Coordinates of C-alpha atoms and ligand atoms in Angstrom, one line a residue:
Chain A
X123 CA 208.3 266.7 117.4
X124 CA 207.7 269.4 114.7
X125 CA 208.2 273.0 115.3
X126 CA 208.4 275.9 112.6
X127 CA 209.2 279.3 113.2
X128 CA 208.5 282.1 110.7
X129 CA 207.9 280.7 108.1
X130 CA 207.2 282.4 104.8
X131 CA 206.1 280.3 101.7
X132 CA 205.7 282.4 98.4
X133 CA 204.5 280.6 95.2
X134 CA 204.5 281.9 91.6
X135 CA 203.5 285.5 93.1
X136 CA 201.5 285.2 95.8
X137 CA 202.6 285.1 99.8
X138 CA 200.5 281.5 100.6
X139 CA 202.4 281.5 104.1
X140 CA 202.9 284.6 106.2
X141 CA 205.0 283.9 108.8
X142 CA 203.4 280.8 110.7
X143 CA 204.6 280.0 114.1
X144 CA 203.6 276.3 115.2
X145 CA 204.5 273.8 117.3
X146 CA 203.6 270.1 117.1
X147 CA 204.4 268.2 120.7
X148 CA 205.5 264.6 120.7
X149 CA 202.3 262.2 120.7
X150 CA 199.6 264.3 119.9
X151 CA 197.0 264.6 117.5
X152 CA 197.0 268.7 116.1
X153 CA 194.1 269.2 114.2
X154 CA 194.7 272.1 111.6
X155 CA 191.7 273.7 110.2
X156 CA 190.9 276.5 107.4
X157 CA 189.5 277.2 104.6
X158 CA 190.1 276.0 101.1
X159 CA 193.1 277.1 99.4
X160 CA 194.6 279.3 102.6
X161 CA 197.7 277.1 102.4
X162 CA 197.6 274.1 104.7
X163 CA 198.6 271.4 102.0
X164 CA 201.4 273.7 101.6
X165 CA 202.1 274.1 105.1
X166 CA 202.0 270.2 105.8
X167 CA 204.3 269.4 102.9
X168 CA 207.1 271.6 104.8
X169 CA 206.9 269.6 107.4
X170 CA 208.8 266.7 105.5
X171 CA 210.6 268.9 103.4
X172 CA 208.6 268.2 100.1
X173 CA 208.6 272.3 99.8
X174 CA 211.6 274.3 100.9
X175 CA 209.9 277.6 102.7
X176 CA 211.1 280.7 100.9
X177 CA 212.4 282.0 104.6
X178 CA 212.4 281.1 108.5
X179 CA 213.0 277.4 110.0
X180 CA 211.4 274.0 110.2
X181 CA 212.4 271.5 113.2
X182 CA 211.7 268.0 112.8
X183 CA 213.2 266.4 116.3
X184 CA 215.4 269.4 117.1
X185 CA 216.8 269.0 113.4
X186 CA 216.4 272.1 111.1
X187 CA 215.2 270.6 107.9
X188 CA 214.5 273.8 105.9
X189 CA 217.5 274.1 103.7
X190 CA 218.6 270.2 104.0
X191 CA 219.3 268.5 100.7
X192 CA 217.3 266.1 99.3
X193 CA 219.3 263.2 100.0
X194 CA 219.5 263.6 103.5
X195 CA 215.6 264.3 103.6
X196 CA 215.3 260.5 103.8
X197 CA 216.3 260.3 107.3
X198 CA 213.2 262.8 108.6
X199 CA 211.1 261.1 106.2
X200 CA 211.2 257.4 107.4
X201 CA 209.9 259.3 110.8
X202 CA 207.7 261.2 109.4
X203 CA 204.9 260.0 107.1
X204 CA 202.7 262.3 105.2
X205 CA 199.2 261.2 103.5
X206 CA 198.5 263.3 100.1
X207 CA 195.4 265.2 99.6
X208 CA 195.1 263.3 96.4
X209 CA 196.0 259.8 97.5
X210 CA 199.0 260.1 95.1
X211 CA 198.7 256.2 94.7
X212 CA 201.9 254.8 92.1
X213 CA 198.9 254.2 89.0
X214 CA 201.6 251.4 87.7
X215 CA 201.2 249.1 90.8
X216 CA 198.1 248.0 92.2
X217 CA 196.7 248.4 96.0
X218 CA 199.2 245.8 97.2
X219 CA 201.9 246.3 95.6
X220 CA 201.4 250.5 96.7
X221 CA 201.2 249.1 100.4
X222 CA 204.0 247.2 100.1
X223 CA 206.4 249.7 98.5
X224 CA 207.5 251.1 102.0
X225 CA 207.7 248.1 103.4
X226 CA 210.2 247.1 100.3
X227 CA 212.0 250.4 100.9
X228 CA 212.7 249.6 103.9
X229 CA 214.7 246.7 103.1
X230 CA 211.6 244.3 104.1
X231 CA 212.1 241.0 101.4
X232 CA 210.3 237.7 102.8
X233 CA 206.8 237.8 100.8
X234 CA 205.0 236.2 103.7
X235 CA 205.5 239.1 105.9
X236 CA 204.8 241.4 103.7
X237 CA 201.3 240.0 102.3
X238 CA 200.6 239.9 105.9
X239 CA 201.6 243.3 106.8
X240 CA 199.4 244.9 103.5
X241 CA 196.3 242.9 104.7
X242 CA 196.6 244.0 108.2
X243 CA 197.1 248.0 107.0
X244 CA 194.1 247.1 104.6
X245 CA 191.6 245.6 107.2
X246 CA 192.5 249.0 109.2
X247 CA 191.1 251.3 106.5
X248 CA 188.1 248.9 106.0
X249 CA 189.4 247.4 102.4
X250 CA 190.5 244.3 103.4
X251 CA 191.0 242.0 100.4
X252 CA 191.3 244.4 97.4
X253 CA 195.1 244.1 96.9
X254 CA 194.8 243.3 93.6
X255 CA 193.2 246.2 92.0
X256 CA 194.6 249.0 90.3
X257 CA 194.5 252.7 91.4
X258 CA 192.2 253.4 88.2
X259 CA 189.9 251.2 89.2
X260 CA 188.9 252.4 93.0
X261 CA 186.9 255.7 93.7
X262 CA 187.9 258.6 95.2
X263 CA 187.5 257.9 99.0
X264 CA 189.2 253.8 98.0
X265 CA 192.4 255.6 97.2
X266 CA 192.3 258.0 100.1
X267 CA 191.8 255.1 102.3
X268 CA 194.6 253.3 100.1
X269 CA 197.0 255.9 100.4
X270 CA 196.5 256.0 104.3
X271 CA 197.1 252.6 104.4
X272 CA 199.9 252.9 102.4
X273 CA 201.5 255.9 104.9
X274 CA 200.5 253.5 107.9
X275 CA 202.0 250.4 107.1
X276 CA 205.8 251.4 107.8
X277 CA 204.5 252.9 111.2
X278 CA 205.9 256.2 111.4
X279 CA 206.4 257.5 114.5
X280 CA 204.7 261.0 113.3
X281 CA 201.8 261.3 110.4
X282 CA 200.5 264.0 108.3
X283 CA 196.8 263.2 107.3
X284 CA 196.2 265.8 103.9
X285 CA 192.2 265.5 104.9
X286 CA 191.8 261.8 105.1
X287 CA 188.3 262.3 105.4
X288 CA 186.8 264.5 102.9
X289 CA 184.8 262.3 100.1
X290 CA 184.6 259.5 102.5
X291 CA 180.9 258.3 103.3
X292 CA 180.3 259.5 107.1
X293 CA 180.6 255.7 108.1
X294 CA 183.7 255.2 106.4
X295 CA 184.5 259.3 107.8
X296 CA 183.8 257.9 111.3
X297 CA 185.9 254.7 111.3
X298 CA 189.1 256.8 109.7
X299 CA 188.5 259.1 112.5
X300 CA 188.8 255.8 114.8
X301 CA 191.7 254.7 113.3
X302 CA 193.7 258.2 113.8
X303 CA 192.5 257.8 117.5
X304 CA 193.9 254.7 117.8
X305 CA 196.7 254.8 116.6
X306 CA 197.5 257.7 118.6
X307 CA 196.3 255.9 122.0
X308 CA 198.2 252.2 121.0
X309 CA 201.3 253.3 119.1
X310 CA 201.6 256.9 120.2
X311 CA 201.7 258.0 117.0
X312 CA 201.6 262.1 116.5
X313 CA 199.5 263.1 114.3
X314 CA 199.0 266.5 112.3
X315 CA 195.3 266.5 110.8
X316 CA 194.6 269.0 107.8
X317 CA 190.9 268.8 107.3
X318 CA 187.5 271.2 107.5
X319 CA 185.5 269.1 108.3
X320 CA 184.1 269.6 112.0
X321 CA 183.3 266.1 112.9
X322 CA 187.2 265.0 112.3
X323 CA 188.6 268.1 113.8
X324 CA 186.2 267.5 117.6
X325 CA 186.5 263.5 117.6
X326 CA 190.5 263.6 116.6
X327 CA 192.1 266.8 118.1
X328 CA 194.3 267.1 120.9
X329 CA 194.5 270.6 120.0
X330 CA 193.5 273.1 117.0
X331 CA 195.2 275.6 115.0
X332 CA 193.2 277.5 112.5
X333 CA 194.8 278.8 109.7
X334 CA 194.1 282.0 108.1
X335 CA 195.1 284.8 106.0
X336 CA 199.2 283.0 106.5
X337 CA 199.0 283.0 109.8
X338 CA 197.8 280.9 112.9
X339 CA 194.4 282.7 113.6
X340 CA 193.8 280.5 116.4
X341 CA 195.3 277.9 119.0
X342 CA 193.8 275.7 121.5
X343 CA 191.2 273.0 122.8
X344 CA 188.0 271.9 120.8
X345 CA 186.1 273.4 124.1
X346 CA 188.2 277.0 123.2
X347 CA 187.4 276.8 119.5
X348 CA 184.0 276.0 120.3
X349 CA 183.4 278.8 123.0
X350 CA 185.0 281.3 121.1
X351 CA 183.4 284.5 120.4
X352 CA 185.4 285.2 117.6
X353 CA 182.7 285.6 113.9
X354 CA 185.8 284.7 112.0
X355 CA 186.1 281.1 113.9
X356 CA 181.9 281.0 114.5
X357 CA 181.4 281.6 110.5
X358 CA 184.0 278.4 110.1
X359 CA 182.1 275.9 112.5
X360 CA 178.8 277.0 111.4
X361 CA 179.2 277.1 108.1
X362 CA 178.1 280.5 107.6
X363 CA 178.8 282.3 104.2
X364 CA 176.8 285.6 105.3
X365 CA 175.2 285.3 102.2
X366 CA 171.2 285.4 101.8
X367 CA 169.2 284.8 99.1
Chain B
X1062 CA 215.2 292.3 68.9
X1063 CA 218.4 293.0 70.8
X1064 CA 216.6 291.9 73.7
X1065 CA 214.8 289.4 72.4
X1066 CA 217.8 287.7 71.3
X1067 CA 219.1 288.6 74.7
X1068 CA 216.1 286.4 76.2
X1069 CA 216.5 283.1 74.1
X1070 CA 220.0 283.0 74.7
X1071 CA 219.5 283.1 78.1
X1072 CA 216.6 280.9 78.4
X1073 CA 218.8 278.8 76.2
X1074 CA 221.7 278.9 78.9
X1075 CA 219.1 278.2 81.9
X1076 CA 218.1 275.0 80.1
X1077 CA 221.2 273.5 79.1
X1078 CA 222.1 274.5 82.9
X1079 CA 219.2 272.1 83.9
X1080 CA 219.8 269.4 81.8
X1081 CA 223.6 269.6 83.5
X1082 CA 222.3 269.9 86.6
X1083 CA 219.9 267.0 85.9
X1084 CA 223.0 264.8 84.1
X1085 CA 225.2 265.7 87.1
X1086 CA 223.0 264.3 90.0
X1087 CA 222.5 260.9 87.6
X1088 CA 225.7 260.5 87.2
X1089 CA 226.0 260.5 91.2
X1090 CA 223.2 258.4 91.9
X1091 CA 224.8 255.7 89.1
X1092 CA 227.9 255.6 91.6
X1093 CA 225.6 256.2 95.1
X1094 CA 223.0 255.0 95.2
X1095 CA 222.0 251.2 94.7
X1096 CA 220.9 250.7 91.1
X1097 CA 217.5 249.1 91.1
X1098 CA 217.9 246.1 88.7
X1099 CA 214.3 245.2 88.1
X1100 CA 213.4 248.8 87.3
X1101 CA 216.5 248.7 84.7
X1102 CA 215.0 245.1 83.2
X1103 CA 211.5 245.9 82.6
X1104 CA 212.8 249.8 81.1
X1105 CA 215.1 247.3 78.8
X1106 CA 212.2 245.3 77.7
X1107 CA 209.7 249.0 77.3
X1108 CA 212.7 251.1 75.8
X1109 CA 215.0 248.6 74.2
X1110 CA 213.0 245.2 73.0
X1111 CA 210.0 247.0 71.7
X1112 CA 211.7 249.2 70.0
X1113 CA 213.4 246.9 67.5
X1114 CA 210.6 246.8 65.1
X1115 CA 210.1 250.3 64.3
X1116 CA 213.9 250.5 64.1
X1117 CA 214.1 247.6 61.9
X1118 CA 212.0 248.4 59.6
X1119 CA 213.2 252.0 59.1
X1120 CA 216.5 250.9 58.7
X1121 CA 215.5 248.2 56.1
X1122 CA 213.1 250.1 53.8
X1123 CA 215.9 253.2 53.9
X1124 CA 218.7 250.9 53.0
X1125 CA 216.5 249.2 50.1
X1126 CA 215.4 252.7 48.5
X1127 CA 218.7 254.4 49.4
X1128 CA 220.4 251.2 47.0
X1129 CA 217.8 251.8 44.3
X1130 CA 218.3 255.6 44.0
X1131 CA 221.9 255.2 44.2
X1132 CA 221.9 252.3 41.4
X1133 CA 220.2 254.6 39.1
X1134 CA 222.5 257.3 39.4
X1135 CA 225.6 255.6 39.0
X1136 CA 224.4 252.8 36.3
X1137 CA 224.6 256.0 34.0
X1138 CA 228.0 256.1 34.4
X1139 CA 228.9 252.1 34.9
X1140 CA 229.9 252.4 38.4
X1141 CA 226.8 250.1 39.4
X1142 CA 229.5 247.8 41.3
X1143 CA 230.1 251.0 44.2
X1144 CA 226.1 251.2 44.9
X1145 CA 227.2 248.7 47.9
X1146 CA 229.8 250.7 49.3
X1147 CA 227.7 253.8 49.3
X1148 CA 224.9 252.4 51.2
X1149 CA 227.1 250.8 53.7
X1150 CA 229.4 253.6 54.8
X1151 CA 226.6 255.9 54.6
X1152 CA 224.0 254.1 57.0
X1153 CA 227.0 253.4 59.5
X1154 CA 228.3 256.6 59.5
X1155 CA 225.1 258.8 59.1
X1156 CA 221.2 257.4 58.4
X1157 CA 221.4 254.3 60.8
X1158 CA 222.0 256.5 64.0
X1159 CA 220.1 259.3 63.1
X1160 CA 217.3 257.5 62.1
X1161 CA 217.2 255.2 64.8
X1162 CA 217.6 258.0 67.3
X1163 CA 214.7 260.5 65.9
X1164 CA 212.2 257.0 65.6
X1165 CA 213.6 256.4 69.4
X1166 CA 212.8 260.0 70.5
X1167 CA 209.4 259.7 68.6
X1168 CA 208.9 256.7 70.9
X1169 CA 210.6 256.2 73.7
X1170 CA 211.6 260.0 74.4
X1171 CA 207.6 260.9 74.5
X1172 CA 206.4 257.9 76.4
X1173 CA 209.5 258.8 79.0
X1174 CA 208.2 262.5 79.2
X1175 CA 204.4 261.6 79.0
X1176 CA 204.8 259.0 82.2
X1177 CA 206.9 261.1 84.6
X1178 CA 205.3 264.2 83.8
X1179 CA 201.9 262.7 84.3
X1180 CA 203.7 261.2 87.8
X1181 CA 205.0 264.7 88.4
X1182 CA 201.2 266.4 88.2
X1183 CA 199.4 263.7 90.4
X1184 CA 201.8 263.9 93.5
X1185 CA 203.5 260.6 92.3
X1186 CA 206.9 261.8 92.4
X1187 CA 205.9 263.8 95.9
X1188 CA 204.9 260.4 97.0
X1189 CA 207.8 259.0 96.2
X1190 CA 210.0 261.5 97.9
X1191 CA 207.7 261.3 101.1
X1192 CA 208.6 257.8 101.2
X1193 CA 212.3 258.6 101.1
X1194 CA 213.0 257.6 97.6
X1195 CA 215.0 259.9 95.0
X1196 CA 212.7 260.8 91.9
X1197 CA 216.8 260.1 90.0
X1198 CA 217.2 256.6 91.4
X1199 CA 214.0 255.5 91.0
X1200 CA 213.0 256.9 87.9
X1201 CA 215.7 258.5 85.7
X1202 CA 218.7 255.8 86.4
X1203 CA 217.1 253.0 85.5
X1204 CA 215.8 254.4 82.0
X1205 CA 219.2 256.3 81.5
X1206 CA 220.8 252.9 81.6
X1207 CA 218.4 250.8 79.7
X1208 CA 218.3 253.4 76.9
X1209 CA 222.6 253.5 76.9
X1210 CA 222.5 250.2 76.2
X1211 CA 219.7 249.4 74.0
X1212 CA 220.5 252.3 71.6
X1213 CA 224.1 251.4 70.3
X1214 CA 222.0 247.4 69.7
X1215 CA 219.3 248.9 67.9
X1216 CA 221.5 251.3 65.7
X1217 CA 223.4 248.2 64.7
X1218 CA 219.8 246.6 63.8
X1219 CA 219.0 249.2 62.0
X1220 CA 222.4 249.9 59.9
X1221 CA 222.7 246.2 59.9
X1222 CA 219.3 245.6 58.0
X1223 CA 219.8 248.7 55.8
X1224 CA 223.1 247.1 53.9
X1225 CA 221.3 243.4 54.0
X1226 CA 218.2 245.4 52.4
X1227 CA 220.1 247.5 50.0
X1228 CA 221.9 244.0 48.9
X1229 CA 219.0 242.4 48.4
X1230 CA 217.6 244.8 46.1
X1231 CA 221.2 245.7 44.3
X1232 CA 221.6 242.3 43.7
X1233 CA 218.3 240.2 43.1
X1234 CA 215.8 243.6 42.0
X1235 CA 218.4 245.7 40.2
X1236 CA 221.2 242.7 39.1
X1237 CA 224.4 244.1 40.5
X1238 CA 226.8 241.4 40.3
X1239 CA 226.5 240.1 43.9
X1240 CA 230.5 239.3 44.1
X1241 CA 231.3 242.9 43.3
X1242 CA 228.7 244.2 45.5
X1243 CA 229.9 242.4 48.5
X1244 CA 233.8 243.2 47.4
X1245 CA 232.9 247.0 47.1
X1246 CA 231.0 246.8 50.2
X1247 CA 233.2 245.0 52.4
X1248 CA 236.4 247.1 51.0
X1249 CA 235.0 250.5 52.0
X1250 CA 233.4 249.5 55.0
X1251 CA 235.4 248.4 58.1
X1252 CA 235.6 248.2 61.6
X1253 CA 235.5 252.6 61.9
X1254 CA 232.5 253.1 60.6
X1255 CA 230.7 250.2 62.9
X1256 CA 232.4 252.1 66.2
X1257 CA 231.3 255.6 64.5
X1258 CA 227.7 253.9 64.5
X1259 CA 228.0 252.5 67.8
X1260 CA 229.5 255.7 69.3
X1261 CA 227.0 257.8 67.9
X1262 CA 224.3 255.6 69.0
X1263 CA 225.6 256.1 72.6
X1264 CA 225.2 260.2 72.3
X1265 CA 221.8 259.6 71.1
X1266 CA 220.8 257.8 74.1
X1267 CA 222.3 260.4 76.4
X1268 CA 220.4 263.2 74.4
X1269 CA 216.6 261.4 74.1
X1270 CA 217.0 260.1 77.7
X1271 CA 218.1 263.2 79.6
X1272 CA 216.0 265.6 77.2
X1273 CA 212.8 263.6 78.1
X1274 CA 213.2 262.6 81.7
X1275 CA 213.6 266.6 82.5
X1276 CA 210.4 267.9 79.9
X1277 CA 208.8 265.0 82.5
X1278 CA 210.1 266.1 85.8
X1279 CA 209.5 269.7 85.0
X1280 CA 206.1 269.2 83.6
X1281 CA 203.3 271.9 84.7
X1282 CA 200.1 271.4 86.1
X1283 CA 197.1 270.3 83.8
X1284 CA 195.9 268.5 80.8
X1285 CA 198.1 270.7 78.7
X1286 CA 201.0 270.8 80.5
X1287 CA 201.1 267.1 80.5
X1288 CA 200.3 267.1 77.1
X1289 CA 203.3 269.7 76.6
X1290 CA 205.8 267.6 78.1
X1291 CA 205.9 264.4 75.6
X1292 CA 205.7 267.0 72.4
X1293 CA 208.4 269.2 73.6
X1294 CA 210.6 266.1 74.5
X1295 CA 210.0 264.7 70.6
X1296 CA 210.7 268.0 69.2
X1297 CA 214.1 269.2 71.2
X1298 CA 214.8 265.4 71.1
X1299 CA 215.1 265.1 67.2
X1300 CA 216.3 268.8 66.7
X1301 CA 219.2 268.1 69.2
X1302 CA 220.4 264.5 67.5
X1303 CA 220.2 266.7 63.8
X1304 CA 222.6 269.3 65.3
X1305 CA 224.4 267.1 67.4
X1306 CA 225.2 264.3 64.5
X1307 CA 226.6 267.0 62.5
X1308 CA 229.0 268.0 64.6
X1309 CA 229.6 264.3 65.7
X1310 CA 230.3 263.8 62.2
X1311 CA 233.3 265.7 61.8
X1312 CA 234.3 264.9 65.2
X1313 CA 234.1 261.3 65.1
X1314 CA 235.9 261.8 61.2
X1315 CA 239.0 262.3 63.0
X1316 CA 238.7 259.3 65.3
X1317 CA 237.4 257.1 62.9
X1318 CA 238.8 258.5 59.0
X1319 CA 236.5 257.5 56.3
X1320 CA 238.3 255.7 53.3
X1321 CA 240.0 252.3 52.3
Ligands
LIG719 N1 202.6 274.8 93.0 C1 201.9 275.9 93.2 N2 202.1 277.0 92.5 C2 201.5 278.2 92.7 N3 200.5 278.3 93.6 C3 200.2 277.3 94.4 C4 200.9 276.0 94.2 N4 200.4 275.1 95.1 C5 199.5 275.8 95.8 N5 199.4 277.1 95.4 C6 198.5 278.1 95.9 O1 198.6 278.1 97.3 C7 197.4 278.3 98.0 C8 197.2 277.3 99.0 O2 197.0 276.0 98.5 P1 196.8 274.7 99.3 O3 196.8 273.6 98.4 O4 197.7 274.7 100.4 O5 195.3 275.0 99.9 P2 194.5 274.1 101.0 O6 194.4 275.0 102.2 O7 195.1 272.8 101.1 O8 193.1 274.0 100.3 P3 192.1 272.8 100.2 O9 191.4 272.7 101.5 O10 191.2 273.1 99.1 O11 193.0 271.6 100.0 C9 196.3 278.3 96.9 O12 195.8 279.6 96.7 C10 197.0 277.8 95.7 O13 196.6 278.6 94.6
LIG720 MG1 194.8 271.0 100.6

């Protein structure tokens, strides 16, 4: 579904990506992990062509999107559907409204469908009934779970989750984490999940890359990542610093 | 200094390059892509409708002191009948549209460049790209074509209530005879100088509108660079429709002669 080869990302004047080489098959759920700031916002926003990398080539369905123009980028992105880190709700609309904006991009008009449509991608993130609020008005992990419904509710065929469950209460962690699963298993979704936290990456992944220092440190099962021997990947899962005090 | 003059007249060339770049790909999107009418309306209603007051009231006060200045001058030598003509031609032809487009700038140009840019730093515009919609259709066209036509409106407003202020006050305050203010007036102001308004108005719009949307798309991360963007719009705004009118002026002088 999404493959990249070589690809180098530099921004202002530092080298972010170093030549990653990844390959995302058609239905499953790729868990990348890493630590914060090593560059996979960056990396997921090249898969929809939201950054152009500075060299080697992005697939999206056999199509190399690296150096298409904006205009064109429409096409890949009504397949492919990317949740922001941020939530990067529209602040002049309000939660339904948001939801419904694909849906009216799309070319979507009867207001009965759509009202029915939002509530259905609202009762999925567990917010069923708060169309009317504005973005200022929710807390953090409201407008993650927003935004997800908002990337949900045109079903893409392929989603980028920007870690859809950091600042989410571990219920509300757990029930996202459901939700990835299921769509998955029901509307064989793939799925590309940028998160560290452990409990996302073991419940959602079909496989995990681990991203460091620009490249892919690591690929393979939840069983490898856990059985490896490697202090690098054991300091990640454990949560080890190596400091003492 | 060689190279420092170097550097600004470079920099100078890079952003006039963007702002063509930036004109360019609205200009295509106005023939492409499908204009988004109720974008356009409630830009009308934000750029155009609320603006009339400020306008209005600029125009009027400037047309009622301009008249009184110009009274006192020219009562010393008995020309007291020309103070109409005066103000007329010169709020079509000069203070209407520059006034109106420096309080438009002020207004509209920073609230254009304060909401994209703040857009641009939370992922808005990244949002709205994911979700296959161009950041020019969906937020530059609609307030590109509002602003065209609400400016030429509200520069008429303004020179409009300027010469209906600077009547009032020639007339009823200062006691010009009202028939020879209105004869002056109408004799020395004609159909030119409304188009020279109205065509100036229109250059206005294109400079406040494109000026601002790009300080907004282009706005850095942070509190300051959002803070940046509006400022910078309202300055470059208001020094470009200074320069610009000036050379307008003789421009538009040969299209539209001043004179009986
Ligand atoms: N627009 C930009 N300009 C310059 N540098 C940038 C820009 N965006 C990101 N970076 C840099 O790229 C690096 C990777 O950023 P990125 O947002 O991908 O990290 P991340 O892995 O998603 O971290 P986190 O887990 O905290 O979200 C960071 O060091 C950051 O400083
Ligand atoms: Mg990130």
């Amino acid at each position: 579904m999404i493959r990249v080869r070589k690809l180098h990302k530099t921004l202002g004047s530092q080298e972010v990506l170093r030549g990653i080489d990844l390959e995302i098959k058609k239905g499953e759920t790729c868990v990348i992990l890493g630590r914060s700031g090593c560059g996979k916002s960056v990396l997921l926003k090249h898969f929809v062509g939201l950054l152009q990398p500075t060299s080697g080539e992005v697939f999206v369905d056999g199509e190399d999107i690296a150096r298409l123009p904006e205009r064109e980028l429409g096409r890949i992105r009504k397949k492919v559907g990317i949740l922001f880190q941020s939530g990067a709700l529209f602040d002049s609309m309000n939660v339904g409204e948001n939801i419904a904006f694909p849906l009216r991009e799309a070319g979507l008009r009867d207001p009965a469908v759509i009202e029915e449509k939002v509530a259905e991608a609202l009762e999925m993130v567990d917010l069923a009934g708060e169309q009317e609020k504005m973005p200022e008005n929710l807390s953090g992990g409201m407008r993650k779970r927003v935004g997800l419904a908002r990337t949900i509710v045109s079903r893409p065929e392929c989603i980028l989750f920007d870690e859809p469950t950091t600042g989410l209460d571990p219920i509300a962690s757990d029930s996202i984490n459901h939700l990835i699963r299921r769509l998955q298993k029901r509307l064989s979704v793939t799925s590309v999940v940028v998160t560290h936290d452990m409990k996302t990456a073991y419940h959602t992944a079909d496989r995990i890359a681990y991203l460091h220092e620009g490249r892919i440190y690591f690929l393979g099962s939840a069983d490898q990542l856990r059985h490896s021997r490697d202090p690098v990947l054991q300091n990640f899962i454990e949560g080890r610093s190596g400091d003492s005090d | 200094m060689l190279r420092f003059l170097g550097r600004s007249v470079l920099s100078l060339l890079q952003y006039l390059g963007e702002l063509a770049v930036l004109f360019g790909e609205t200009c295509r999107a106005l023939v492409t892509a499908p204009i988004r009418w109720r974008l356009f309306a409630r830009q009308l209603v934000e750029v155009g409708f609320r603006s009339q007051l400020v306008v209005i009231v600029t125009g009027a006060f400037t047309g009622a002191v301009f008249a009184a200045q110009t009274f006192f001058q020219f009562h010393r030598i008995g020309m007291e009948s020309a103070v109409g003509a005066v103000v007329a031609v010169s709020m079509f032809r000069e203070l209407g549209p520059v006034l109106t487009g420096l309080m438009v700038a002020g207004r509209v140009g920073a609230a254009i460049a304060a909401e994209i840019g703040t857009m641009k730093v939370t992922e808005q515009i990244d949002a709205l790209r994911a979700l296959g919609v161009h950041p020019i259709d969906y937020l530059v066209v609609p307030r590109v074509m509002a602003l065209m036509l609400s400016m030429p409106i509200l520069v008429a407003e303004c020179c409009g209530l300027g010469a209906l202020a600077g009547y009032l006050i020639g007339t009823k305050v200062l006691g010009i005879s009202e028939a020879y203010y209105l004869d002056t007036m109408l004799k020395f102001t004609g159909l030119r100088d409304i188009k020279m308004a109205l065509s100036k108005g229109l250059a206005f719009a294109v400079l406040v509108v494109f000026i601002s949307c790009h300080q907004g798309l282009n706005a850095k991360e942070g509190a300051v660079g959002v803070g940046r963007a509006p400022t910078e719009a309202v300055v470059i705004g208001s020094l470009a429709i200074l320069v610009v009118n000036f050379f307008l002026s003789f421009a538009l002088n040969i299209i539209y002669p001043a004179g009986v």
